[in-house]
PDB file of N, CA, C and O in Angstrom:
ATOM      1  N   MET A  22       6.863 -19.394 -36.001  1.00 92.00           N
ATOM      2  CA  MET A  22       6.096 -19.529 -37.211  1.00 92.00           C
ATOM      3  C   MET A  22       4.685 -20.019 -36.896  1.00 92.00           C
ATOM      4  O   MET A  22       3.755 -19.670 -37.603  1.00 92.00           O
ATOM      5  N   GLU A  23       4.544 -20.796 -35.856  1.00 95.00           N
ATOM      6  CA  GLU A  23       3.212 -21.316 -35.526  1.00 95.00           C
ATOM      7  C   GLU A  23       2.237 -20.190 -35.189  1.00 95.00           C
ATOM      8  O   GLU A  23       1.060 -20.269 -35.530  1.00 95.00           O
ATOM      9  N   ARG A  24       2.709 -19.142 -34.526  1.00 95.00           N
ATOM     10  CA  ARG A  24       1.836 -17.994 -34.210  1.00 95.00           C
ATOM     11  C   ARG A  24       1.361 -17.301 -35.475  1.00 95.00           C
ATOM     12  O   ARG A  24       0.196 -16.913 -35.575  1.00 95.00           O
ATOM     13  N   VAL A  25       2.243 -17.163 -36.443  1.00 95.00           N
ATOM     14  CA  VAL A  25       1.882 -16.518 -37.713  1.00 95.00           C
ATOM     15  C   VAL A  25       0.859 -17.373 -38.450  1.00 95.00           C
ATOM     16  O   VAL A  25      -0.151 -16.864 -38.962  1.00 95.00           O
ATOM     17  N   LYS A  26       1.098 -18.664 -38.511  1.00 96.00           N
ATOM     18  CA  LYS A  26       0.160 -19.553 -39.197  1.00 96.00           C
ATOM     19  C   LYS A  26      -1.205 -19.553 -38.515  1.00 96.00           C
ATOM     20  O   LYS A  26      -2.241 -19.496 -39.183  1.00 96.00           O
ATOM     21  N   LYS A  27      -1.209 -19.585 -37.173  1.00 96.00           N
ATOM     22  CA  LYS A  27      -2.465 -19.582 -36.426  1.00 96.00           C
ATOM     23  C   LYS A  27      -3.244 -18.290 -36.679  1.00 96.00           C
ATOM     24  O   LYS A  27      -4.452 -18.321 -36.943  1.00 96.00           O
ATOM     25  N   ALA A  28      -2.562 -17.151 -36.626  1.00 96.00           N
ATOM     26  CA  ALA A  28      -3.228 -15.857 -36.860  1.00 96.00           C
ATOM     27  C   ALA A  28      -3.756 -15.764 -38.288  1.00 96.00           C
ATOM     28  O   ALA A  28      -4.846 -15.240 -38.516  1.00 96.00           O
ATOM     29  N   THR A  29      -3.005 -16.295 -39.233  1.00 95.00           N
ATOM     30  CA  THR A  29      -3.438 -16.281 -40.634  1.00 95.00           C
ATOM     31  C   THR A  29      -4.749 -17.044 -40.788  1.00 95.00           C
ATOM     32  O   THR A  29      -5.693 -16.565 -41.445  1.00 95.00           O
ATOM     33  N   LEU A  30      -4.823 -18.195 -40.187  1.00 96.00           N
ATOM     34  CA  LEU A  30      -6.033 -19.014 -40.287  1.00 96.00           C
ATOM     35  C   LEU A  30      -7.199 -18.402 -39.504  1.00 96.00           C
ATOM     36  O   LEU A  30      -8.334 -18.391 -39.981  1.00 96.00           O
ATOM     37  N   GLU A  31      -6.927 -17.878 -38.307  1.00 97.00           N
ATOM     38  CA  GLU A  31      -7.988 -17.292 -37.485  1.00 97.00           C
ATOM     39  C   GLU A  31      -8.635 -16.075 -38.155  1.00 97.00           C
ATOM     40  O   GLU A  31      -9.833 -15.854 -38.026  1.00 97.00           O
ATOM     41  N   HIS A  32      -7.831 -15.300 -38.864  1.00 97.00           N
ATOM     42  CA  HIS A  32      -8.341 -14.085 -39.504  1.00 97.00           C
ATOM     43  C   HIS A  32      -8.805 -14.320 -40.937  1.00 97.00           C
ATOM     44  O   HIS A  32      -9.274 -13.387 -41.582  1.00 97.00           O
ATOM     45  N   GLY A  33      -8.656 -15.523 -41.426  1.00 97.00           N
ATOM     46  CA  GLY A  33      -9.100 -15.844 -42.777  1.00 97.00           C
ATOM     47  C   GLY A  33      -8.336 -15.081 -43.847  1.00 97.00           C
ATOM     48  O   GLY A  33      -8.909 -14.712 -44.876  1.00 97.00           O
ATOM     49  N   ALA A  34      -7.059 -14.860 -43.618  1.00 97.00           N
ATOM     50  CA  ALA A  34      -6.247 -14.094 -44.569  1.00 97.00           C
ATOM     51  C   ALA A  34      -6.067 -14.851 -45.877  1.00 97.00           C
ATOM     52  O   ALA A  34      -5.933 -16.069 -45.894  1.00 97.00           O
ATOM     53  N   ASP A  35      -6.073 -14.100 -46.960  1.00 96.00           N
ATOM     54  CA  ASP A  35      -5.824 -14.674 -48.285  1.00 96.00           C
ATOM     55  C   ASP A  35      -4.344 -14.671 -48.634  1.00 96.00           C
ATOM     56  O   ASP A  35      -3.918 -15.381 -49.531  1.00 96.00           O
ATOM     57  N   ALA A  36      -3.569 -13.826 -47.934  1.00 97.00           N
ATOM     58  CA  ALA A  36      -2.153 -13.677 -48.249  1.00 97.00           C
ATOM     59  C   ALA A  36      -1.384 -13.301 -46.992  1.00 97.00           C
ATOM     60  O   ALA A  36      -1.966 -12.838 -46.013  1.00 97.00           O
ATOM     61  N   LEU A  37      -0.078 -13.493 -47.056  1.00 95.00           N
ATOM     62  CA  LEU A  37       0.814 -13.029 -46.004  1.00 95.00           C
ATOM     63  C   LEU A  37       1.698 -11.949 -46.601  1.00 95.00           C
ATOM     64  O   LEU A  37       2.192 -12.090 -47.720  1.00 95.00           O
ATOM     65  N   ILE A  38       1.897 -10.880 -45.846  1.00 96.00           N
ATOM     66  CA  ILE A  38       2.759  -9.791 -46.279  1.00 96.00           C
ATOM     67  C   ILE A  38       3.946  -9.737 -45.334  1.00 96.00           C
ATOM     68  O   ILE A  38       3.777  -9.574 -44.126  1.00 96.00           O
ATOM     69  N   GLY A  39       5.125  -9.887 -45.887  1.00 95.00           N
ATOM     70  CA  GLY A  39       6.352  -9.795 -45.109  1.00 95.00           C
ATOM     71  C   GLY A  39       7.024  -8.465 -45.387  1.00 95.00           C
ATOM     72  O   GLY A  39       7.305  -8.135 -46.531  1.00 95.00           O
ATOM     73  N   ILE A  40       7.253  -7.678 -44.336  1.00 95.00           N
ATOM     74  CA  ILE A  40       7.911  -6.379 -44.471  1.00 95.00           C
ATOM     75  C   ILE A  40       9.118  -6.373 -43.543  1.00 95.00           C
ATOM     76  O   ILE A  40       8.974  -6.587 -42.346  1.00 95.00           O
ATOM     77  N   GLY A  41      10.299  -6.140 -44.090  1.00 91.00           N
ATOM     78  CA  GLY A  41      11.475  -6.074 -43.233  1.00 91.00           C
ATOM     79  C   GLY A  41      12.697  -6.662 -43.888  1.00 91.00           C
ATOM     80  O   GLY A  41      12.861  -6.614 -45.104  1.00 91.00           O
ATOM     81  N   GLY A  42      13.527  -7.257 -43.044  1.00 87.00           N
ATOM     82  CA  GLY A  42      14.778  -7.845 -43.495  1.00 87.00           C
ATOM     83  C   GLY A  42      14.656  -9.342 -43.696  1.00 87.00           C
ATOM     84  O   GLY A  42      13.558  -9.902 -43.729  1.00 87.00           O
ATOM     85  N   GLY A  43      15.795  -9.979 -43.801  1.00 87.00           N
ATOM     86  CA  GLY A  43      15.861 -11.390 -44.172  1.00 87.00           C
ATOM     87  C   GLY A  43      15.034 -12.348 -43.349  1.00 87.00           C
ATOM     88  O   GLY A  43      14.278 -13.151 -43.889  1.00 87.00           O
ATOM     89  N   LYS A  44      15.146 -12.285 -42.025  1.00 92.00           N
ATOM     90  CA  LYS A  44      14.439 -13.259 -41.182  1.00 92.00           C
ATOM     91  C   LYS A  44      12.928 -13.098 -41.265  1.00 92.00           C
ATOM     92  O   LYS A  44      12.189 -14.087 -41.305  1.00 92.00           O
ATOM     93  N   LEU A  45      12.456 -11.850 -41.314  1.00 92.00           N
ATOM     94  CA  LEU A  45      11.010 -11.631 -41.408  1.00 92.00           C
ATOM     95  C   LEU A  45      10.473 -12.071 -42.767  1.00 92.00           C
ATOM     96  O   LEU A  45       9.372 -12.638 -42.850  1.00 92.00           O
ATOM     97  N   LEU A  46      11.233 -11.819 -43.813  1.00 94.00           N
ATOM     98  CA  LEU A  46      10.799 -12.257 -45.138  1.00 94.00           C
ATOM     99  C   LEU A  46      10.814 -13.777 -45.231  1.00 94.00           C
ATOM    100  O   LEU A  46       9.900 -14.373 -45.820  1.00 94.00           O
ATOM    101  N   ASP A  47      11.813 -14.407 -44.634  1.00 95.00           N
ATOM    102  CA  ASP A  47      11.866 -15.873 -44.605  1.00 95.00           C
ATOM    103  C   ASP A  47      10.677 -16.446 -43.848  1.00 95.00           C
ATOM    104  O   ASP A  47      10.100 -17.464 -44.259  1.00 95.00           O
ATOM    105  N   LEU A  48      10.288 -15.806 -42.754  1.00 96.00           N
ATOM    106  CA  LEU A  48       9.132 -16.252 -41.977  1.00 96.00           C
ATOM    107  C   LEU A  48       7.857 -16.179 -42.811  1.00 96.00           C
ATOM    108  O   LEU A  48       7.069 -17.124 -42.840  1.00 96.00           O
ATOM    109  N   ALA A  49       7.652 -15.064 -43.500  1.00 96.00           N
ATOM    110  CA  ALA A  49       6.455 -14.910 -44.342  1.00 96.00           C
ATOM    111  C   ALA A  49       6.437 -15.948 -45.459  1.00 96.00           C
ATOM    112  O   ALA A  49       5.397 -16.545 -45.748  1.00 96.00           O
ATOM    113  N   LYS A  50       7.592 -16.189 -46.075  1.00 97.00           N
ATOM    114  CA  LYS A  50       7.666 -17.181 -47.155  1.00 97.00           C
ATOM    115  C   LYS A  50       7.362 -18.582 -46.632  1.00 97.00           C
ATOM    116  O   LYS A  50       6.589 -19.325 -47.240  1.00 97.00           O
ATOM    117  N   SER A  51       7.966 -18.931 -45.506  1.00 97.00           N
ATOM    118  CA  SER A  51       7.783 -20.274 -44.958  1.00 97.00           C
ATOM    119  C   SER A  51       6.335 -20.514 -44.534  1.00 97.00           C
ATOM    120  O   SER A  51       5.738 -21.537 -44.871  1.00 97.00           O
ATOM    121  N   ALA A  52       5.764 -19.556 -43.801  1.00 97.00           N
ATOM    122  CA  ALA A  52       4.382 -19.710 -43.350  1.00 97.00           C
ATOM    123  C   ALA A  52       3.416 -19.707 -44.539  1.00 97.00           C
ATOM    124  O   ALA A  52       2.490 -20.509 -44.595  1.00 97.00           O
ATOM    125  N   GLY A  53       3.636 -18.798 -45.471  1.00 96.00           N
ATOM    126  CA  GLY A  53       2.764 -18.720 -46.644  1.00 96.00           C
ATOM    127  C   GLY A  53       2.804 -19.978 -47.484  1.00 96.00           C
ATOM    128  O   GLY A  53       1.766 -20.469 -47.938  1.00 96.00           O
ATOM    129  N   ASN A  54       3.995 -20.514 -47.680  1.00 97.00           N
ATOM    130  CA  ASN A  54       4.115 -21.749 -48.460  1.00 97.00           C
ATOM    131  C   ASN A  54       3.454 -22.918 -47.761  1.00 97.00           C
ATOM    132  O   ASN A  54       2.778 -23.722 -48.397  1.00 97.00           O
ATOM    133  N   SER A  55       3.617 -23.013 -46.448  1.00 97.00           N
ATOM    134  CA  SER A  55       3.031 -24.153 -45.741  1.00 97.00           C
ATOM    135  C   SER A  55       1.507 -24.078 -45.704  1.00 97.00           C
ATOM    136  O   SER A  55       0.844 -25.101 -45.626  1.00 97.00           O
ATOM    137  N   LEU A  56       0.961 -22.853 -45.771  1.00 97.00           N
ATOM    138  CA  LEU A  56      -0.502 -22.683 -45.781  1.00 97.00           C
ATOM    139  C   LEU A  56      -1.062 -22.512 -47.194  1.00 97.00           C
ATOM    140  O   LEU A  56      -2.260 -22.351 -47.363  1.00 97.00           O
ATOM    141  N   GLN A  57      -0.186 -22.539 -48.186  1.00 97.00           N
ATOM    142  CA  GLN A  57      -0.569 -22.345 -49.582  1.00 97.00           C
ATOM    143  C   GLN A  57      -1.323 -21.024 -49.773  1.00 97.00           C
ATOM    144  O   GLN A  57      -2.382 -20.969 -50.395  1.00 97.00           O
ATOM    145  N   LYS A  58      -0.739 -19.961 -49.220  1.00 97.00           N
ATOM    146  CA  LYS A  58      -1.299 -18.614 -49.331  1.00 97.00           C
ATOM    147  C   LYS A  58      -0.412 -17.781 -50.247  1.00 97.00           C
ATOM    148  O   LYS A  58       0.776 -18.061 -50.418  1.00 97.00           O
ATOM    149  N   GLU A  59      -0.993 -16.736 -50.820  1.00 97.00           N
ATOM    150  CA  GLU A  59      -0.208 -15.801 -51.608  1.00 97.00           C
ATOM    151  C   GLU A  59       0.774 -15.095 -50.672  1.00 97.00           C
ATOM    152  O   GLU A  59       0.454 -14.816 -49.518  1.00 97.00           O
ATOM    153  N   ILE A  60       1.963 -14.802 -51.176  1.00 97.00           N
ATOM    154  CA  ILE A  60       3.010 -14.173 -50.370  1.00 97.00           C
ATOM    155  C   ILE A  60       3.427 -12.868 -51.038  1.00 97.00           C
ATOM    156  O   ILE A  60       3.752 -12.851 -52.222  1.00 97.00           O
ATOM    157  N   ILE A  61       3.415 -11.796 -50.267  1.00 97.00           N
ATOM    158  CA  ILE A  61       3.853 -10.491 -50.751  1.00 97.00           C
ATOM    159  C   ILE A  61       5.026 -10.071 -49.874  1.00 97.00           C
ATOM    160  O   ILE A  61       4.902 -10.013 -48.653  1.00 97.00           O
ATOM    161  N   LEU A  62       6.170  -9.792 -50.505  1.00 95.00           N
ATOM    162  CA  LEU A  62       7.378  -9.445 -49.761  1.00 95.00           C
ATOM    163  C   LEU A  62       7.795  -8.009 -50.062  1.00 95.00           C
ATOM    164  O   LEU A  62       7.888  -7.620 -51.222  1.00 95.00           O
ATOM    165  N   ILE A  63       8.052  -7.250 -49.008  1.00 94.00           N
ATOM    166  CA  ILE A  63       8.504  -5.862 -49.138  1.00 94.00           C
ATOM    167  C   ILE A  63       9.797  -5.724 -48.337  1.00 94.00           C
ATOM    168  O   ILE A  63       9.764  -5.525 -47.120  1.00 94.00           O
ATOM    169  N   PRO A  64      10.947  -5.858 -49.009  1.00 90.00           N
ATOM    170  CA  PRO A  64      12.214  -5.736 -48.290  1.00 90.00           C
ATOM    171  C   PRO A  64      12.499  -4.282 -47.938  1.00 90.00           C
ATOM    172  O   PRO A  64      12.274  -3.378 -48.749  1.00 90.00           O
ATOM    173  N   THR A  65      12.950  -4.062 -46.720  1.00 88.00           N
ATOM    174  CA  THR A  65      13.282  -2.711 -46.286  1.00 88.00           C
ATOM    175  C   THR A  65      14.786  -2.505 -46.202  1.00 88.00           C
ATOM    176  O   THR A  65      15.235  -1.378 -46.016  1.00 88.00           O
ATOM    177  N   LEU A  66      15.549  -3.571 -46.326  1.00 74.00           N
ATOM    178  CA  LEU A  66      16.996  -3.486 -46.311  1.00 74.00           C
ATOM    179  C   LEU A  66      17.527  -4.006 -47.633  1.00 74.00           C
ATOM    180  O   LEU A  66      17.103  -5.057 -48.107  1.00 74.00           O
ATOM    181  N   GLU A  67      18.440  -3.273 -48.208  1.00 68.00           N
ATOM    182  CA  GLU A  67      19.044  -3.710 -49.461  1.00 68.00           C
ATOM    183  C   GLU A  67      20.053  -4.807 -49.157  1.00 68.00           C
ATOM    184  O   GLU A  67      20.861  -4.677 -48.234  1.00 68.00           O
ATOM    185  N   PRO A  68      20.027  -5.899 -49.916  1.00 63.00           N
ATOM    186  CA  PRO A  68      21.015  -6.953 -49.669  1.00 63.00           C
ATOM    187  C   PRO A  68      22.418  -6.431 -49.964  1.00 63.00           C
ATOM    188  O   PRO A  68      22.607  -5.572 -50.816  1.00 63.00           O
ATOM    189  N   TRP A  69      23.380  -6.975 -49.253  1.00 63.00           N
ATOM    190  CA  TRP A  69      24.756  -6.538 -49.459  1.00 63.00           C
ATOM    191  C   TRP A  69      25.263  -7.077 -50.778  1.00 63.00           C
ATOM    192  O   TRP A  69      25.221  -8.277 -51.033  1.00 63.00           O
ATOM    193  N   LEU A  70      25.712  -6.180 -51.621  1.00 59.00           N
ATOM    194  CA  LEU A  70      26.307  -6.559 -52.897  1.00 59.00           C
ATOM    195  C   LEU A  70      27.621  -5.804 -53.036  1.00 59.00           C
ATOM    196  O   LEU A  70      27.680  -4.614 -52.754  1.00 59.00           O
ATOM    197  N   PRO A  71      28.662  -6.463 -53.482  1.00 61.00           N
ATOM    198  CA  PRO A  71      29.923  -5.739 -53.668  1.00 61.00           C
ATOM    199  C   PRO A  71      29.767  -4.720 -54.785  1.00 61.00           C
ATOM    200  O   PRO A  71      29.014  -4.925 -55.732  1.00 61.00           O
ATOM    201  N   PRO A  72      30.434  -3.601 -54.668  1.00 62.00           N
ATOM    202  CA  PRO A  72      30.321  -2.580 -55.708  1.00 62.00           C
ATOM    203  C   PRO A  72      30.869  -3.090 -57.029  1.00 62.00           C
ATOM    204  O   PRO A  72      31.847  -3.831 -57.057  1.00 62.00           O
ATOM    205  N   ALA A  73      30.224  -2.694 -58.091  1.00 61.00           N
ATOM    206  CA  ALA A  73      30.689  -3.074 -59.422  1.00 61.00           C
ATOM    207  C   ALA A  73      31.760  -2.078 -59.853  1.00 61.00           C
ATOM    208  O   ALA A  73      31.469  -0.941 -60.177  1.00 61.00           O
ATOM    209  N   LEU A  74      32.983  -2.508 -59.785  1.00 56.00           N
ATOM    210  CA  LEU A  74      34.098  -1.634 -60.145  1.00 56.00           C
ATOM    211  C   LEU A  74      34.728  -2.135 -61.440  1.00 56.00           C
ATOM    212  O   LEU A  74      34.864  -3.346 -61.637  1.00 56.00           O
ATOM    213  N   PRO A  75      35.130  -1.211 -62.312  1.00 60.00           N
ATOM    214  CA  PRO A  75      35.806  -1.641 -63.539  1.00 60.00           C
ATOM    215  C   PRO A  75      37.043  -2.472 -63.196  1.00 60.00           C
ATOM    216  O   PRO A  75      37.810  -2.151 -62.294  1.00 60.00           O
ATOM    217  N   GLY A  76      37.199  -3.576 -63.874  1.00 58.00           N
ATOM    218  CA  GLY A  76      38.360  -4.427 -63.666  1.00 58.00           C
ATOM    219  C   GLY A  76      38.204  -5.434 -62.537  1.00 58.00           C
ATOM    220  O   GLY A  76      39.036  -6.305 -62.369  1.00 58.00           O
ATOM    221  N   HIS A  77      37.137  -5.320 -61.711  1.00 53.00           N
ATOM    222  CA  HIS A  77      36.904  -6.282 -60.634  1.00 53.00           C
ATOM    223  C   HIS A  77      36.115  -7.465 -61.154  1.00 53.00           C
ATOM    224  O   HIS A  77      35.179  -7.311 -61.894  1.00 53.00           O
ATOM    225  N   ARG A  78      36.515  -8.642 -60.711  1.00 54.00           N
ATOM    226  CA  ARG A  78      35.774  -9.845 -61.113  1.00 54.00           C
ATOM    227  C   ARG A  78      35.443 -10.657 -59.899  1.00 54.00           C
ATOM    228  O   ARG A  78      36.050 -10.725 -58.952  1.00 54.00           O
TER     229      ARG A  78
END
């Protein structure tokens, strides 16, 4: 995370964009929050959700 934060500050970024799965999105959120930057998340993997079947609870 320190590399991401350092690059964000060196380049004068206004926001962090996280593209990918869970760990990459978590990294963007954590770094963005600690630097108080806008965070844009683009998930490329759908989270696992059980199928909605009639009668299943």
